Coordinates of C-alpha atoms in Angstrom, one line a residue:
Chain A
M7 CA 40.0 -47.3 14.4
N8 CA 40.9 -46.7 18.0
I9 CA 44.5 -45.5 18.2
L10 CA 44.5 -46.1 21.9
E11 CA 42.4 -48.4 24.1
I12 CA 43.0 -48.9 27.8
K13 CA 41.0 -51.5 29.7
D14 CA 40.8 -51.7 33.5
L15 CA 44.3 -50.4 34.1
S16 CA 45.2 -50.6 37.8
K17 CA 48.3 -49.7 39.8
K18 CA 48.7 -49.7 43.5
Y19 CA 51.3 -47.7 45.4
P20 CA 51.4 -47.6 49.2
S21 CA 49.7 -44.2 49.4
F22 CA 47.9 -44.0 46.0
E23 CA 45.9 -46.3 43.8
L24 CA 44.9 -46.1 40.1
K25 CA 41.7 -47.9 39.9
N26 CA 40.2 -49.5 36.7
V27 CA 41.1 -46.8 34.3
N28 CA 39.3 -47.1 30.9
I29 CA 40.1 -44.7 28.1
S30 CA 39.8 -44.9 24.3
L31 CA 40.8 -42.5 21.6
E32 CA 40.1 -42.5 17.9
E33 CA 42.4 -41.5 15.1
G34 CA 42.4 -37.8 14.3
Y35 CA 41.3 -36.2 17.6
I36 CA 42.6 -34.3 20.6
M37 CA 41.9 -35.6 24.1
G38 CA 42.5 -33.5 27.1
F39 CA 43.3 -35.3 30.3
I40 CA 42.4 -33.3 33.4
G41 CA 42.4 -33.7 37.1
A42 CA 43.9 -32.0 40.2
N43 CA 47.6 -32.3 41.1
G44 CA 48.1 -35.8 42.4
A45 CA 45.0 -37.2 40.9
G46 CA 47.0 -39.7 38.8
K47 CA 47.4 -38.1 35.4
T48 CA 51.1 -38.7 35.1
T49 CA 50.9 -42.2 36.6
T50 CA 48.2 -43.1 34.1
L51 CA 50.3 -41.8 31.1
K52 CA 53.4 -43.6 32.4
S53 CA 51.8 -46.9 33.0
M54 CA 50.1 -47.0 29.6
L55 CA 53.6 -46.6 28.1
N56 CA 55.1 -49.2 30.4
L57 CA 57.4 -46.5 31.9
V58 CA 56.0 -47.7 35.3
H59 CA 54.7 -51.2 35.7
K60 CA 51.0 -51.6 35.8
D61 CA 49.5 -54.2 38.2
T62 CA 46.6 -55.3 35.9
G63 CA 44.8 -54.2 32.8
E64 CA 45.3 -54.1 29.1
V65 CA 46.7 -51.3 26.9
C66 CA 46.4 -51.4 23.1
F67 CA 47.8 -48.9 20.7
F68 CA 46.9 -49.1 17.0
G69 CA 45.0 -52.3 17.7
M70 CA 48.1 -54.0 19.1
S71 CA 48.7 -55.1 22.6
M72 CA 51.4 -52.9 24.3
D73 CA 52.8 -55.8 26.3
Q74 CA 53.4 -58.0 23.2
N75 CA 54.5 -55.3 20.8
E76 CA 56.2 -52.6 22.9
R77 CA 59.0 -51.9 20.5
Q78 CA 56.8 -51.7 17.5
V79 CA 54.2 -49.6 19.3
K80 CA 56.7 -47.1 20.7
H81 CA 58.0 -46.4 17.2
R82 CA 54.7 -44.9 16.4
I83 CA 54.3 -42.8 19.5
G84 CA 56.0 -39.6 20.6
F85 CA 55.9 -38.9 24.3
M86 CA 57.1 -36.1 26.5
F87 CA 57.2 -35.9 30.3
G88 CA 58.1 -32.9 32.3
D89 CA 60.7 -34.7 34.3
S90 CA 62.4 -36.5 31.4
V91 CA 65.2 -34.1 30.9
F92 CA 67.3 -36.0 28.4
Y93 CA 70.6 -34.3 28.3
S94 CA 70.1 -30.7 29.3
K95 CA 73.7 -29.7 28.8
R96 CA 73.9 -31.1 25.3
K97 CA 73.3 -29.3 22.1
L98 CA 70.1 -30.1 20.2
K99 CA 72.0 -31.5 17.2
D100 CA 73.8 -34.0 19.4
I101 CA 70.6 -35.1 21.1
T102 CA 68.9 -35.5 17.7
D103 CA 71.9 -37.5 16.5
V104 CA 71.3 -40.0 19.3
V105 CA 67.5 -40.1 19.1
Q106 CA 67.3 -40.7 15.4
R107 CA 69.3 -43.9 15.6
F108 CA 66.4 -45.5 17.4
Y109 CA 64.0 -45.0 14.6
D110 CA 64.0 -46.7 11.2
T111 CA 61.2 -44.3 10.2
W112 CA 63.3 -41.2 10.8
D113 CA 62.6 -38.5 8.2
N114 CA 65.5 -36.1 8.1
E115 CA 63.9 -33.7 5.7
M116 CA 60.8 -33.4 7.9
Y117 CA 63.2 -32.8 10.8
Q118 CA 65.0 -30.0 9.1
N119 CA 61.7 -28.3 8.1
L120 CA 60.3 -28.5 11.6
M121 CA 63.5 -27.1 13.2
E122 CA 63.3 -24.2 10.8
K123 CA 59.6 -23.7 11.2
F124 CA 59.9 -23.6 15.0
Q125 CA 63.1 -21.5 14.8
L126 CA 65.0 -24.0 16.8
D127 CA 68.8 -23.5 16.7
P128 CA 70.6 -26.9 16.6
N129 CA 73.6 -25.4 18.2
K130 CA 71.8 -24.3 21.4
K131 CA 71.8 -26.4 24.5
L132 CA 68.6 -27.9 25.7
E133 CA 68.8 -26.0 28.9
Q134 CA 68.9 -22.7 27.0
L135 CA 65.5 -23.3 25.5
S136 CA 62.3 -21.7 26.9
Q137 CA 59.6 -24.1 28.1
G138 CA 57.7 -23.5 24.9
M139 CA 60.7 -24.2 22.7
K140 CA 61.4 -27.5 24.7
V141 CA 57.9 -28.7 23.9
K142 CA 58.3 -27.7 20.2
Y143 CA 61.6 -29.6 20.1
S144 CA 59.9 -32.7 21.6
I145 CA 57.2 -32.4 19.0
T146 CA 59.8 -32.0 16.3
L147 CA 61.5 -35.3 17.4
A148 CA 58.2 -37.1 17.5
L149 CA 57.0 -35.9 14.1
S150 CA 60.4 -36.7 12.5
H151 CA 60.0 -40.3 13.4
Q152 CA 56.5 -40.1 12.1
A153 CA 54.6 -40.6 15.3
E154 CA 50.9 -41.1 14.9
L155 CA 50.1 -40.5 18.5
L156 CA 51.6 -37.8 20.8
I157 CA 51.3 -38.2 24.5
L158 CA 52.3 -35.1 26.3
D159 CA 52.3 -34.5 30.0
E160 CA 51.4 -30.9 30.8
P161 CA 52.9 -29.4 27.7
T162 CA 51.3 -26.0 28.4
T163 CA 52.4 -25.6 32.0
G164 CA 54.8 -22.7 32.4
L165 CA 53.9 -21.2 29.1
D166 CA 52.8 -17.6 28.8
P167 CA 49.3 -17.1 27.1
V168 CA 50.8 -16.3 23.7
A169 CA 53.1 -19.4 23.6
R170 CA 50.2 -21.5 24.9
D171 CA 47.9 -20.3 22.2
E172 CA 50.6 -21.0 19.6
L173 CA 51.0 -24.5 20.9
L174 CA 47.3 -25.2 20.8
E175 CA 47.1 -23.9 17.3
L176 CA 49.9 -26.3 16.4
F177 CA 48.0 -29.2 18.0
Q178 CA 45.0 -28.5 15.8
E179 CA 47.3 -28.2 12.7
L180 CA 48.7 -31.6 13.5
I181 CA 45.4 -33.4 13.6
E182 CA 43.9 -31.6 10.6
D183 CA 44.6 -34.4 8.2
G184 CA 42.8 -36.8 10.5
K185 CA 45.8 -39.2 10.8
R186 CA 47.3 -38.3 14.1
S187 CA 45.9 -38.0 17.6
I188 CA 47.1 -36.1 20.6
L189 CA 46.6 -37.0 24.3
F190 CA 47.7 -34.3 26.7
S191 CA 47.3 -33.7 30.3
T192 CA 46.8 -30.2 31.7
H193 CA 45.2 -28.4 34.6
I194 CA 44.6 -25.3 32.6
T195 CA 41.1 -26.0 31.5
S196 CA 40.9 -23.0 29.1
D197 CA 43.3 -25.1 27.0
L198 CA 40.5 -27.5 26.4
E199 CA 37.4 -25.3 26.1
K200 CA 38.2 -24.7 22.5
C201 CA 40.5 -27.3 20.9
A202 CA 39.8 -30.6 22.7
D203 CA 37.4 -33.1 21.1
Y204 CA 37.5 -35.5 24.1
I205 CA 37.9 -35.0 27.8
T206 CA 39.0 -37.5 30.4
F207 CA 38.6 -36.4 34.0
I208 CA 40.5 -38.3 36.7
R209 CA 40.0 -37.9 40.4
D210 CA 41.8 -39.7 43.2
G211 CA 43.0 -42.4 40.8
E212 CA 39.5 -43.0 39.3
I213 CA 38.1 -41.8 36.0
V214 CA 35.0 -39.8 36.6
E215 CA 34.2 -39.2 33.0
S216 CA 35.7 -39.9 29.6
S217 CA 33.7 -38.6 26.7
T218 CA 33.4 -35.9 24.0
K219 CA 33.8 -32.5 25.4
D220 CA 30.2 -31.6 24.6
D221 CA 28.8 -34.7 26.3
F222 CA 31.0 -34.1 29.3
L223 CA 29.6 -30.6 29.8
E224 CA 26.0 -31.6 29.0
Q225 CA 26.1 -34.2 31.8
Y226 CA 26.0 -31.5 34.4
R227 CA 24.2 -28.3 35.5
V228 CA 25.2 -25.7 37.9
V229 CA 22.0 -25.1 39.9
R230 CA 21.0 -22.5 42.4
G231 CA 18.1 -22.2 44.8
S232 CA 16.9 -21.3 48.3
K233 CA 18.0 -23.0 51.5
E234 CA 14.6 -24.8 51.7
Q235 CA 15.2 -26.2 48.3
L236 CA 18.6 -27.4 49.3
K237 CA 17.2 -29.8 51.9
A238 CA 15.2 -31.6 49.2
V239 CA 18.0 -32.0 46.7
E240 CA 21.1 -32.1 49.0
H241 CA 21.7 -35.8 48.4
E242 CA 21.5 -35.4 44.6
L243 CA 24.2 -32.8 44.4
V244 CA 27.8 -33.6 43.6
A245 CA 28.8 -30.8 45.9
Y246 CA 27.4 -27.3 46.9
K247 CA 28.3 -24.0 48.5
T248 CA 25.8 -22.0 50.6
N249 CA 25.6 -18.2 50.8
S250 CA 23.2 -15.8 52.4
F251 CA 20.8 -16.1 49.5
G252 CA 20.7 -19.9 49.2
F253 CA 23.0 -22.3 47.5
N254 CA 24.9 -23.1 44.3
G255 CA 25.7 -26.6 43.5
L256 CA 26.7 -29.1 40.7
M257 CA 24.1 -31.7 39.7
R258 CA 24.1 -34.5 37.2
V259 CA 21.6 -33.8 34.5
E260 CA 19.4 -36.9 35.2
F261 CA 18.7 -35.6 38.6
F262 CA 18.2 -32.0 37.4
E263 CA 15.4 -33.2 35.1
K264 CA 13.3 -33.9 38.2
H265 CA 13.7 -30.4 39.5
P266 CA 12.4 -27.8 37.1
E267 CA 12.0 -25.4 40.0
L268 CA 15.8 -24.9 40.3
D269 CA 17.6 -22.2 38.3
A270 CA 20.3 -23.8 36.2
A271 CA 23.2 -22.8 34.0
A272 CA 25.6 -24.8 31.9
P273 CA 28.9 -25.5 33.7
S274 CA 32.4 -24.8 32.6
I275 CA 35.1 -27.4 32.8
D276 CA 36.4 -25.5 35.8
D277 CA 33.1 -25.6 37.6
I278 CA 33.0 -29.4 37.3
M279 CA 36.5 -29.8 38.5
I280 CA 36.0 -27.4 41.4
Y281 CA 32.8 -29.0 42.7
Y282 CA 34.3 -32.5 42.4
A283 CA 37.2 -31.3 44.5
K284 CA 34.8 -30.3 47.3
A285 CA 32.8 -33.5 47.0
V286 CA 33.1 -36.0 49.8
K287 CA 33.7 -39.5 48.5
Chain B
M20 CA 31.4 -16.6 2.4
K21 CA 31.3 -14.1 5.2
N22 CA 33.5 -14.5 8.2
I23 CA 32.2 -16.6 11.0
E24 CA 32.6 -15.7 14.6
V25 CA 32.2 -18.0 17.6
A26 CA 32.5 -17.1 21.2
T27 CA 33.3 -19.6 23.9
T28 CA 32.0 -17.2 26.5
S29 CA 28.5 -17.2 25.0
K30 CA 25.9 -19.3 26.7
K31 CA 24.9 -20.7 23.3
P32 CA 26.7 -23.9 22.4
I33 CA 29.4 -23.3 19.8
Y34 CA 27.9 -25.7 17.3
Q35 CA 24.6 -23.8 17.5
Q36 CA 26.4 -20.5 16.8
L37 CA 28.0 -22.0 13.7
F38 CA 24.7 -23.5 12.6
E39 CA 22.9 -20.2 12.9
Q40 CA 25.5 -18.1 11.2
I41 CA 25.9 -20.5 8.2
S42 CA 22.2 -21.2 7.8
S43 CA 21.3 -17.5 7.8
Q44 CA 24.0 -16.9 5.2
I45 CA 22.4 -19.6 3.1
I46 CA 18.9 -18.2 3.6
R47 CA 20.0 -14.7 2.7
G48 CA 21.7 -16.0 -0.4
E49 CA 25.2 -14.9 0.6
L50 CA 26.3 -18.5 0.2
A51 CA 25.2 -19.5 -3.3
T52 CA 23.9 -22.9 -4.3
D53 CA 26.6 -25.6 -4.8
T54 CA 29.2 -23.5 -2.9
L55 CA 31.7 -25.9 -1.4
L56 CA 32.0 -25.4 2.4
P57 CA 35.5 -25.7 3.9
S58 CA 36.2 -29.2 5.3
I59 CA 35.3 -30.0 8.8
R60 CA 38.9 -30.4 9.9
T61 CA 40.1 -27.2 8.3
T62 CA 37.2 -25.2 9.8
A63 CA 38.0 -26.6 13.2
K64 CA 41.6 -25.5 12.9
E65 CA 40.8 -22.1 11.5
L66 CA 38.1 -21.2 14.0
R67 CA 40.1 -22.9 16.8
I68 CA 37.3 -25.1 17.9
S69 CA 37.0 -28.9 18.2
V70 CA 36.5 -31.2 15.2
I71 CA 33.5 -32.7 16.9
T72 CA 31.8 -29.4 17.3
V73 CA 32.1 -28.5 13.6
K74 CA 30.9 -32.0 12.7
K75 CA 27.8 -31.5 14.9
A76 CA 27.1 -28.2 13.2
W77 CA 27.6 -29.6 9.7
D78 CA 25.4 -32.6 10.6
E79 CA 22.6 -30.3 11.7
L80 CA 22.9 -28.2 8.5
E81 CA 22.6 -31.4 6.5
Q82 CA 19.7 -32.8 8.5
K83 CA 17.8 -29.6 7.9
N84 CA 18.6 -29.7 4.2
F85 CA 20.8 -26.6 4.1
I86 CA 23.7 -28.6 2.7
Y87 CA 24.4 -31.9 1.0
T88 CA 27.4 -34.2 1.1
I89 CA 29.2 -35.8 -1.8
P90 CA 31.4 -38.5 -0.2
G91 CA 35.1 -37.8 -0.9
K92 CA 34.4 -34.3 -2.1
G93 CA 32.8 -32.4 0.7
C94 CA 29.7 -30.5 1.7
F95 CA 27.9 -28.2 -0.6
V96 CA 25.1 -25.6 -0.3
S97 CA 21.8 -27.1 -1.3
N98 CA 19.7 -25.8 -4.2
L99 CA 16.9 -24.1 -2.4
T100 CA 13.9 -22.4 -4.0
K101 CA 12.5 -19.2 -2.7
K102 CA 9.7 -21.1 -1.1
D103 CA 12.2 -23.4 0.7
K104 CA 14.1 -20.4 2.0
A105 CA 11.0 -18.7 3.2
Q106 CA 10.0 -21.9 5.0
M107 CA 13.4 -22.3 6.6
M108 CA 13.4 -18.7 7.7
E109 CA 10.0 -19.2 9.3
E110 CA 11.2 -22.2 11.2
Q111 CA 14.2 -20.3 12.5
I112 CA 12.1 -17.4 13.5
L113 CA 9.6 -19.7 15.2
T114 CA 12.4 -21.3 17.3
R115 CA 13.5 -17.9 18.6
L116 CA 10.0 -16.6 19.1
K117 CA 9.1 -19.6 21.3
T118 CA 11.9 -18.8 23.8
H119 CA 11.3 -15.0 23.7
L120 CA 7.5 -15.3 24.0
S121 CA 7.6 -17.7 26.9
Y122 CA 9.8 -15.2 28.7
Y123 CA 7.4 -12.3 28.0
K124 CA 4.5 -14.4 29.1
T125 CA 6.2 -15.0 32.5
L126 CA 6.4 -11.2 32.8
G127 CA 2.6 -11.1 32.2
L128 CA 2.7 -9.1 28.9
S129 CA -0.2 -9.3 26.6
K130 CA 0.0 -9.4 22.8
E131 CA -1.0 -5.7 22.7
D132 CA 1.7 -4.8 25.2
L133 CA 4.3 -6.5 23.0
I134 CA 3.2 -4.8 19.9
E135 CA 3.4 -1.5 21.7
Y136 CA 7.0 -2.3 22.7
I137 CA 7.9 -3.3 19.1
D138 CA 6.4 0.0 17.8
K139 CA 8.4 1.9 20.3
Y140 CA 11.8 0.3 19.8
Y141 CA 11.9 -1.4 16.3
E142 CA 13.5 1.5 14.5
N143 CA 16.2 2.1 17.2
L144 CA 17.4 -1.3 18.1

């Protein structure tokens, strides 16, 4: 079953537009949501949760329409945004006390176990926690109300490599039983090379690609060739760079098949993002 | 079961690395008939790779008859005769030889040249 299904979501601001966003995610998988700063990641996540109003489109969670079942749906989702500092001067135990009242599904034993596991001190104030600990606290709250879907906006930003690795390991642990899914945005693509099952790539408010990570990478080749060769293929490249030897560029695989004369390598997620950033629309 | 190592920096797709390492363990008999493989999701978590990647490797192992699935129980190592194993080994060698030979041929090497290289280096590499 699709735990999340977004159809043709659009939202227009004076200077930015989210255009016909389509995303779906099955139960039991991790989806990485990537794109440059300002590409529309946070807006997409917030509009699917009705935290900002969408103009058109349909969002379904767990097979239920978000607009008609918002309360029910939100019980089963845990979300975290960088800017939603709840009460930074309050102690964790006081915040928890408020949060748990919203949920009939609150599991206090689970909560205690997770606080212990993550070594979170209930008497500390939220503002005293490191970035990594804040993310863990958010996850603790989400899991304690038995969320089946975690939506996290840039959870790894600001973490050192060790804390980031720990968090990604936790993500994989959380989906191991196949019952939960995680959707998280990031611009650190190494977060995704390993653990992500699906990748959704957004650029200027439009989804470029939303597929399994392997399919995503297999759709492109980084090609290189001489300046003469460039003339023949220029219009088929997403973008390219020239140097004194010739050129390097990104090409979709269906075009590449027509050009066995070009040298090609498999791209990294970074390669794809970087070439798209150079591409003229 | 021996440890499995995957490298994201390798040019070879991760599922391919997994497939090659497990299939060669089966061919060499290090993984005995009817051994239960760890579940797809546990393997993904332990090796820190995606669930879909492991699924793809397990699918390929099953498709090439290295393993069989009992629904609800998991994947097990197939019962392979010596002849099966020899045949599987030959198939794997053939796949590699194809890529290597086509490279040597672009360099213009003859069969005799290659044999000379093998004689020179086989013991030391």
